[in-house]
Amino acid sequence: MTTTQTMSCPAPAMITTEPIECPVQPDKEHVTQSINQADVQETIEQSKLVPIPAPPHRSYFGLLGHSPDLDPTLPVSSYWKFMDKYAPIYQLDLGMTHPRVFVGSRELVNEMADDSTYTKFTHRLHKEMRPVFGDGLFSAESTDKAWWKAHRLLVPAFGPIGLSKMFDDIPRDEYRQDLSAQLVLKWDRFGPEHEIECIEDMARLTFDTIGLCAFGYRFNEFYSKEPHPFMKQLKESIVESGKRSNRPELLNQFYYRDEQHRQENIANMRDLCTKIIRDRDEHPKPDAKDLLNVMLNGVDRETGEKLGFENVIYQIPTLLGGGYETTGATLCFIYYFLCNNPDKLRKAQQEVDEIVGDKVLTYDMLRNLKYLDACMKESLRLQHPVSLLTRFAIKDTVLGGKYFIKKGQMVSGIWRHFHRDQKVWGDDADEFRPERMLDVNFKELPPNSWKPFGDGLRACIGRGFAEQEILINVAMTLQKFDVEQVNPDYRLQLTGQMGIKPVDFKIRVHRRPDRSLMVGIPGGGAPQKQDKEPARQKQPQTQQQQQDHEVRKPVSVFFGGNMGTSESLVQALSRSAPTSGLDLVDVRDLDTATRDKTLPTDKPLVIIIPSYEGRPPDNAKKFVAWIEQVASKGEKLPAGTRFTVFGVGNSDWTHTFHKVPRLVDETLEKIGAERIMDAGFANVKRDLIGPWEAWSEQLCMTLSGTTMKTNTERIGMDVHIEKNNLNTLPQALGGEQMAAGVVVENRELADTSVGAAKRHVEIRLPAGAEYRSGDYLVVQGRNPDETVSRAMKRFGLSAEDVMRVPASTKDFIPAQPMAIEHFLRSSVELNQPITSRQLGTLATHAPEGSPERTQLETMRTDAEYQSLLDKRYSILDVLEEVPRLTFPFGVYIDLLPPLAPRLYSISSSPLHPSSSSSPSHQPILSLTFDLLSAPAKSGHGTFHGVTSSHLAALRPGDPLACLIRSTKLPFRLPANPLTPVIMLAAGSGIAPFRAFCQERASILGPAGERSVLGPAVLYFGCRHPDRDFLYREEFTQWERQGVVRVVGCFSKPTGEGEGRRVPDALWEDREWLTRLICSEGAHVYVCGSAARLGRSVVDVLRRVGREVKGYGEREAEEWLEGLKAEGRFVSDVY
């Protein structure tokens, strides 16, 4: 492939923030300030080092370094030539503190991607771009508050959900493909002999597309002969900024006329940006799903602030400059490679014909264009529109095992070379072969083989937008036209401005014989089939009413559990079983049910049991021990014992996942019980409700001997909605016998600077309520206003509307009038992940063959449904994804489970004076919790914790529905205060240990008789010693008094020293801790995340058993299990 270059300074695509610049000097002060954070040094063996090759200097005796040796029109072409000669690495003297290093292999780029060794900094190019882009995403420092605010607001908007909204929801049928439709019509109008200057039309297309989809502004590039003035001004400003970054600063003062012209362009662009913003302010478009609404109205979740007028002005040219040239060039390269590979062009066109046909392109079709997507990826591999992937070393290090890289040194990966590394791509690496980019092959690529959108925090946030824009244009073009290169002998020639683009690449298009003028054009394509009549929506009668006269079959349900999950499943079964003619006549916890050492033989038995770190719950320990004892003696259960098991577990505990349910299932069969049906299992980490619904439905069919046809025949209720303004009183919450406590204090313990906010709330308990250290407070939360408003809007309801469901058999559904808004806020779970069965219910309400039916059925496929679970899509999220689906409100609320109360560990002791300071003499307790608030993974709004956000909003004097629940774990201080105590916590997991320390301080008394207390140590993990060390002053005082020794473990400390976590500190103190545990009988308590703290602490203790105690693998496990069985190792993890 030959190249001729005709332009000057390659520079980065704005959104990628990856410098593809000609030689630039980093901001040395910033580099030094940032790299000082890297305090972990690696050992470097000097004997293994070899020098990095460097070309000889050819000009001015090397006094100016290698700068004069670079091609002045396109420096990247010189980089390519040097890499061809010196591969895989070389360095150039470009006037920086250290020579700039260039690498061209996948292996070396993979090392560059290590964030512990390399990072990204802004440098002189960014500095010169600041007059153009201000504190927009490209030119602002990553440490700037403005950069973080914009990043947090815009990243979700560029996610899959945001993109699908842009595609389908722009008002007045201004579909995402509107601009591509204009281009296709223009090409058709000019006829088959017209020579299309590819880069000119593609640049106009991409510029106009960003303007319309991001800001709702039409530049109308296809309705004028010349490009819009803004496009010209932006291009000239970027080019001049790039030139300024390449000149010595001393010389820039002599280019005052060029600078004056740049400033004039900047002023003119600013005027138009101001007009765009003011037009939106004066004529709001609340339903527009564009970026301008996000930037003007979005509130940053961390700071609670908006971007501000000035910042939005700078984001507009940033987003335009970052996308239009690189995307336009990529489109040209795709057409070039397709035209030069006719067999690939035919395959791509065939795929478009099969999926799109003569219809208007939809978002669902776009996702199925797999081969076209592979063509795009392969084009980006062979010819990237940018040139360099650049990072800086944050410490002295060694690259490739032998090349020394200094701290602060710039290292650049050359896309053209590492994207063609034959070790990865094979001997045909220079050939256009899209098949290598299809799903199966693409997933098998080594890490960092293909990375055209940069990497890390400042990677291209507009990737999804650009990919969608590219696929839309190519699909619509191939749908309508046959495409050919004007000059069959043309070979790619390149030029560079902000990036790399083709020169003199021209194509022709011929409308295909079977394609009409308006085929594929929104509003003018082939008509979509419509049902003659809308689907009938009916509210079915409940089967409960139909079966009241039938005799129901009795069923026993035995359950175990510490956290209420199993009980909630029992409640769900009690509501669904009667519809199948079943009656749960005997519901008990497993230990209570097995006091008589027998199981029922006159009715089937359903067992619901979880596994906690491989151990049974506290109310099932006796049951498990009993059946194991029966099995060990070779005894059998009485004939007629019939059972089935449903197991609950958390996949974070890899080695013990579902261990107890499987043990119960296998042991009961071994001792003679008859298995009614296979056991079911659910993973609370991913999806509890989906597997439970499928299993419980099969259970009901098996026990009743009936079959169930379609879900919709059983789902739905007759909801009476009244337009009124009734003042309704709240009902009892979730069946729990709660009473009203009163908030006494509510304060912030830690802000969001290093993680989720932490809060402290004090509550005066209802009359008669008492508690002990280690207990929980059960709190009924409230769905956030934002979520409730979304649900109201989806069903066209208002705040004054009242509902009642006279025939409901569900106790949480109101039979008497209740305000709908209050019902949605306080009675049902709105954010529960959707189940596959619920998706099926939604699908059956869409007409056969409709786009909505297809979309919902696609969501039910394994891969798509797993993606929905990963992103925690709720029913409401899906309904918003399918806005044209007619779905009855009665069916919606029938699908929703009741709003479950949440458990919080109490962070105070009733023995402490602060607990009894209430004038009413009712105990006061405290809660310590994370305030959960973050962009929803689904892309729909913000996720707010149902209960944490409710608690955070309460003010002193506000009532709170709550009750005390005693712990079922031995999570109490030892009865003997002289027994040593080891406490391990992270974050808000410190709550029960604050209670323990208050209790120990009360035992110690004001006299401070330390002899009455045994040793206690708290290992507390947080991020920063000054920002989220909760209750630091209290613990410092207790440490002085001898109540507890505190070991702070800070993962992100300031100053010198590497961060450490609780397991690290445990291992450092292993000898002392082993003596406390083994010789002095210490009790160990853990509270925090199961996935992080809980699992890592267990791993450390196993290691202690092996390396300190000298046990083998099996003996170490038995030692740990023995501690658990004695109640001396207790974890309360979540």
PDB file of N, CA, C and O in Angstrom, residues 396-429:
ATOM      1  N   ASP A 396      10.336   4.482  37.099  1.00  0.00           N
ATOM      2  CA  ASP A 396      11.359   3.780  36.334  1.00  0.00           C
ATOM      3  C   ASP A 396      10.910   2.338  36.149  1.00  0.00           C
ATOM      4  O   ASP A 396      10.485   1.668  37.092  1.00  0.00           O
ATOM      5  N   THR A 397      11.018   1.867  34.913  1.00  0.00           N
ATOM      6  CA  THR A 397      10.529   0.516  34.644  1.00  0.00           C
ATOM      7  C   THR A 397      11.298  -0.079  33.475  1.00  0.00           C
ATOM      8  O   THR A 397      12.140   0.586  32.847  1.00  0.00           O
ATOM      9  N   VAL A 398      11.013  -1.324  33.166  1.00  0.00           N
ATOM     10  CA  VAL A 398      11.649  -2.022  32.050  1.00  0.00           C
ATOM     11  C   VAL A 398      10.551  -2.495  31.105  1.00  0.00           C
ATOM     12  O   VAL A 398       9.580  -3.119  31.533  1.00  0.00           O
ATOM     13  N   LEU A 399      10.700  -2.198  29.844  1.00  0.00           N
ATOM     14  CA  LEU A 399       9.725  -2.582  28.822  1.00  0.00           C
ATOM     15  C   LEU A 399      10.292  -3.738  28.018  1.00  0.00           C
ATOM     16  O   LEU A 399      11.470  -3.707  27.615  1.00  0.00           O
ATOM     17  N   GLY A 400       9.472  -4.747  27.810  1.00  0.00           N
ATOM     18  CA  GLY A 400       9.913  -5.882  27.018  1.00  0.00           C
ATOM     19  C   GLY A 400      11.032  -6.672  27.652  1.00  0.00           C
ATOM     20  O   GLY A 400      11.742  -7.407  26.963  1.00  0.00           O
ATOM     21  N   GLY A 401      11.201  -6.517  28.969  1.00  0.00           N
ATOM     22  CA  GLY A 401      12.223  -7.270  29.682  1.00  0.00           C
ATOM     23  C   GLY A 401      13.633  -6.763  29.526  1.00  0.00           C
ATOM     24  O   GLY A 401      14.554  -7.269  30.178  1.00  0.00           O
ATOM     25  N   LYS A 402      13.859  -5.720  28.678  1.00  0.00           N
ATOM     26  CA  LYS A 402      15.246  -5.293  28.452  1.00  0.00           C
ATOM     27  C   LYS A 402      15.418  -3.821  28.100  1.00  0.00           C
ATOM     28  O   LYS A 402      16.555  -3.348  27.976  1.00  0.00           O
ATOM     29  N   TYR A 403      14.317  -3.076  27.926  1.00  0.00           N
ATOM     30  CA  TYR A 403      14.438  -1.674  27.534  1.00  0.00           C
ATOM     31  C   TYR A 403      14.085  -0.788  28.726  1.00  0.00           C
ATOM     32  O   TYR A 403      12.945  -0.828  29.225  1.00  0.00           O
ATOM     33  N   PHE A 404      15.025   0.005  29.179  1.00  0.00           N
ATOM     34  CA  PHE A 404      14.821   0.844  30.350  1.00  0.00           C
ATOM     35  C   PHE A 404      14.010   2.083  29.968  1.00  0.00           C
ATOM     36  O   PHE A 404      14.340   2.796  29.022  1.00  0.00           O
ATOM     37  N   ILE A 405      12.933   2.317  30.731  1.00  0.00           N
ATOM     38  CA  ILE A 405      12.071   3.487  30.522  1.00  0.00           C
ATOM     39  C   ILE A 405      12.126   4.320  31.799  1.00  0.00           C
ATOM     40  O   ILE A 405      11.863   3.820  32.895  1.00  0.00           O
ATOM     41  N   LYS A 406      12.444   5.596  31.648  1.00  0.00           N
ATOM     42  CA  LYS A 406      12.572   6.465  32.802  1.00  0.00           C
ATOM     43  C   LYS A 406      11.204   6.970  33.250  1.00  0.00           C
ATOM     44  O   LYS A 406      10.276   7.097  32.455  1.00  0.00           O
ATOM     45  N   LYS A 407      11.147   7.274  34.515  1.00  0.00           N
ATOM     46  CA  LYS A 407       9.946   7.890  35.080  1.00  0.00           C
ATOM     47  C   LYS A 407       9.660   9.204  34.343  1.00  0.00           C
ATOM     48  O   LYS A 407      10.522  10.064  34.213  1.00  0.00           O
ATOM     49  N   GLY A 408       8.418   9.357  33.827  1.00  0.00           N
ATOM     50  CA  GLY A 408       8.040  10.557  33.091  1.00  0.00           C
ATOM     51  C   GLY A 408       8.265  10.472  31.599  1.00  0.00           C
ATOM     52  O   GLY A 408       7.919  11.398  30.852  1.00  0.00           O
ATOM     53  N   GLN A 409       8.841   9.358  31.115  1.00  0.00           N
ATOM     54  CA  GLN A 409       9.149   9.231  29.687  1.00  0.00           C
ATOM     55  C   GLN A 409       7.896   8.877  28.889  1.00  0.00           C
ATOM     56  O   GLN A 409       7.063   8.084  29.321  1.00  0.00           O
ATOM     57  N   MET A 410       7.758   9.486  27.700  1.00  0.00           N
ATOM     58  CA  MET A 410       6.594   9.260  26.845  1.00  0.00           C
ATOM     59  C   MET A 410       6.839   8.027  25.972  1.00  0.00           C
ATOM     60  O   MET A 410       7.895   7.897  25.342  1.00  0.00           O
ATOM     61  N   VAL A 411       5.851   7.129  25.943  1.00  0.00           N
ATOM     62  CA  VAL A 411       5.924   5.924  25.117  1.00  0.00           C
ATOM     63  C   VAL A 411       4.680   5.888  24.232  1.00  0.00           C
ATOM     64  O   VAL A 411       3.561   6.003  24.724  1.00  0.00           O
ATOM     65  N   SER A 412       4.872   5.728  22.932  1.00  0.00           N
ATOM     66  CA  SER A 412       3.761   5.761  21.972  1.00  0.00           C
ATOM     67  C   SER A 412       3.705   4.473  21.180  1.00  0.00           C
ATOM     68  O   SER A 412       4.704   4.046  20.589  1.00  0.00           O
ATOM     69  N   GLY A 413       2.529   3.839  21.180  1.00  0.00           N
ATOM     70  CA  GLY A 413       2.300   2.686  20.329  1.00  0.00           C
ATOM     71  C   GLY A 413       1.820   3.146  18.959  1.00  0.00           C
ATOM     72  O   GLY A 413       0.946   4.005  18.851  1.00  0.00           O
ATOM     73  N   ILE A 414       2.387   2.591  17.918  1.00  0.00           N
ATOM     74  CA  ILE A 414       2.020   2.972  16.554  1.00  0.00           C
ATOM     75  C   ILE A 414       0.948   2.005  16.065  1.00  0.00           C
ATOM     76  O   ILE A 414       1.211   0.821  15.853  1.00  0.00           O
ATOM     77  N   TRP A 415      -0.271   2.530  15.914  1.00  0.00           N
ATOM     78  CA  TRP A 415      -1.396   1.682  15.537  1.00  0.00           C
ATOM     79  C   TRP A 415      -1.112   0.886  14.264  1.00  0.00           C
ATOM     80  O   TRP A 415      -1.413  -0.303  14.181  1.00  0.00           O
ATOM     81  N   ARG A 416      -0.570   1.533  13.279  1.00  0.00           N
ATOM     82  CA  ARG A 416      -0.349   0.890  11.983  1.00  0.00           C
ATOM     83  C   ARG A 416       0.483  -0.383  12.121  1.00  0.00           C
ATOM     84  O   ARG A 416       0.314  -1.325  11.353  1.00  0.00           O
ATOM     85  N   HIS A 417       1.355  -0.412  13.126  1.00  0.00           N
ATOM     86  CA  HIS A 417       2.234  -1.566  13.267  1.00  0.00           C
ATOM     87  C   HIS A 417       1.717  -2.600  14.258  1.00  0.00           C
ATOM     88  O   HIS A 417       1.693  -3.794  13.956  1.00  0.00           O
ATOM     89  N   PHE A 418       1.276  -2.167  15.455  1.00  0.00           N
ATOM     90  CA  PHE A 418       0.849  -3.213  16.393  1.00  0.00           C
ATOM     91  C   PHE A 418      -0.505  -3.790  15.981  1.00  0.00           C
ATOM     92  O   PHE A 418      -0.843  -4.905  16.387  1.00  0.00           O
ATOM     93  N   HIS A 419      -1.273  -3.095  15.164  1.00  0.00           N
ATOM     94  CA  HIS A 419      -2.502  -3.658  14.608  1.00  0.00           C
ATOM     95  C   HIS A 419      -2.228  -4.641  13.468  1.00  0.00           C
ATOM     96  O   HIS A 419      -3.153  -5.290  12.989  1.00  0.00           O
ATOM     97  N   ARG A 420      -0.962  -4.714  13.037  1.00  0.00           N
ATOM     98  CA  ARG A 420      -0.597  -5.671  11.989  1.00  0.00           C
ATOM     99  C   ARG A 420       0.491  -6.627  12.467  1.00  0.00           C
ATOM    100  O   ARG A 420       1.206  -7.216  11.653  1.00  0.00           O
ATOM    101  N   ASP A 421       0.611  -6.779  13.759  1.00  0.00           N
ATOM    102  CA  ASP A 421       1.602  -7.674  14.334  1.00  0.00           C
ATOM    103  C   ASP A 421       1.302  -9.104  13.879  1.00  0.00           C
ATOM    104  O   ASP A 421       0.260  -9.677  14.207  1.00  0.00           O
ATOM    105  N   GLN A 422       2.239  -9.709  13.150  1.00  0.00           N
ATOM    106  CA  GLN A 422       1.981 -11.032  12.578  1.00  0.00           C
ATOM    107  C   GLN A 422       1.887 -12.118  13.630  1.00  0.00           C
ATOM    108  O   GLN A 422       1.288 -13.166  13.393  1.00  0.00           O
ATOM    109  N   LYS A 423       2.455 -11.882  14.819  1.00  0.00           N
ATOM    110  CA  LYS A 423       2.318 -12.873  15.889  1.00  0.00           C
ATOM    111  C   LYS A 423       0.864 -12.994  16.336  1.00  0.00           C
ATOM    112  O   LYS A 423       0.460 -14.029  16.864  1.00  0.00           O
ATOM    113  N   VAL A 424       0.096 -11.932  16.130  1.00  0.00           N
ATOM    114  CA  VAL A 424      -1.316 -11.934  16.501  1.00  0.00           C
ATOM    115  C   VAL A 424      -2.195 -12.233  15.300  1.00  0.00           C
ATOM    116  O   VAL A 424      -3.101 -13.072  15.360  1.00  0.00           O
ATOM    117  N   TRP A 425      -1.916 -11.566  14.196  1.00  0.00           N
ATOM    118  CA  TRP A 425      -2.831 -11.587  13.054  1.00  0.00           C
ATOM    119  C   TRP A 425      -2.432 -12.566  11.961  1.00  0.00           C
ATOM    120  O   TRP A 425      -3.193 -12.779  11.029  1.00  0.00           O
ATOM    121  N   GLY A 426      -1.259 -13.167  12.069  1.00  0.00           N
ATOM    122  CA  GLY A 426      -0.846 -14.158  11.091  1.00  0.00           C
ATOM    123  C   GLY A 426      -0.113 -13.561   9.899  1.00  0.00           C
ATOM    124  O   GLY A 426       0.101 -12.344   9.797  1.00  0.00           O
ATOM    125  N   ASP A 427       0.263 -14.429   8.968  1.00  0.00           N
ATOM    126  CA  ASP A 427       1.029 -13.991   7.795  1.00  0.00           C
ATOM    127  C   ASP A 427       0.218 -13.082   6.882  1.00  0.00           C
ATOM    128  O   ASP A 427       0.795 -12.342   6.072  1.00  0.00           O
ATOM    129  N   ASP A 428      -1.117 -13.142   6.987  1.00  0.00           N
ATOM    130  CA  ASP A 428      -1.958 -12.298   6.127  1.00  0.00           C
ATOM    131  C   ASP A 428      -2.392 -11.031   6.856  1.00  0.00           C
ATOM    132  O   ASP A 428      -3.450 -10.476   6.575  1.00  0.00           O
ATOM    133  N   ALA A 429      -1.554 -10.563   7.774  1.00  0.00           N
ATOM    134  CA  ALA A 429      -1.924  -9.402   8.590  1.00  0.00           C
ATOM    135  C   ALA A 429      -2.186  -8.156   7.771  1.00  0.00           C
ATOM    136  O   ALA A 429      -2.930  -7.265   8.197  1.00  0.00           O
TER     137      ALA A 429
END
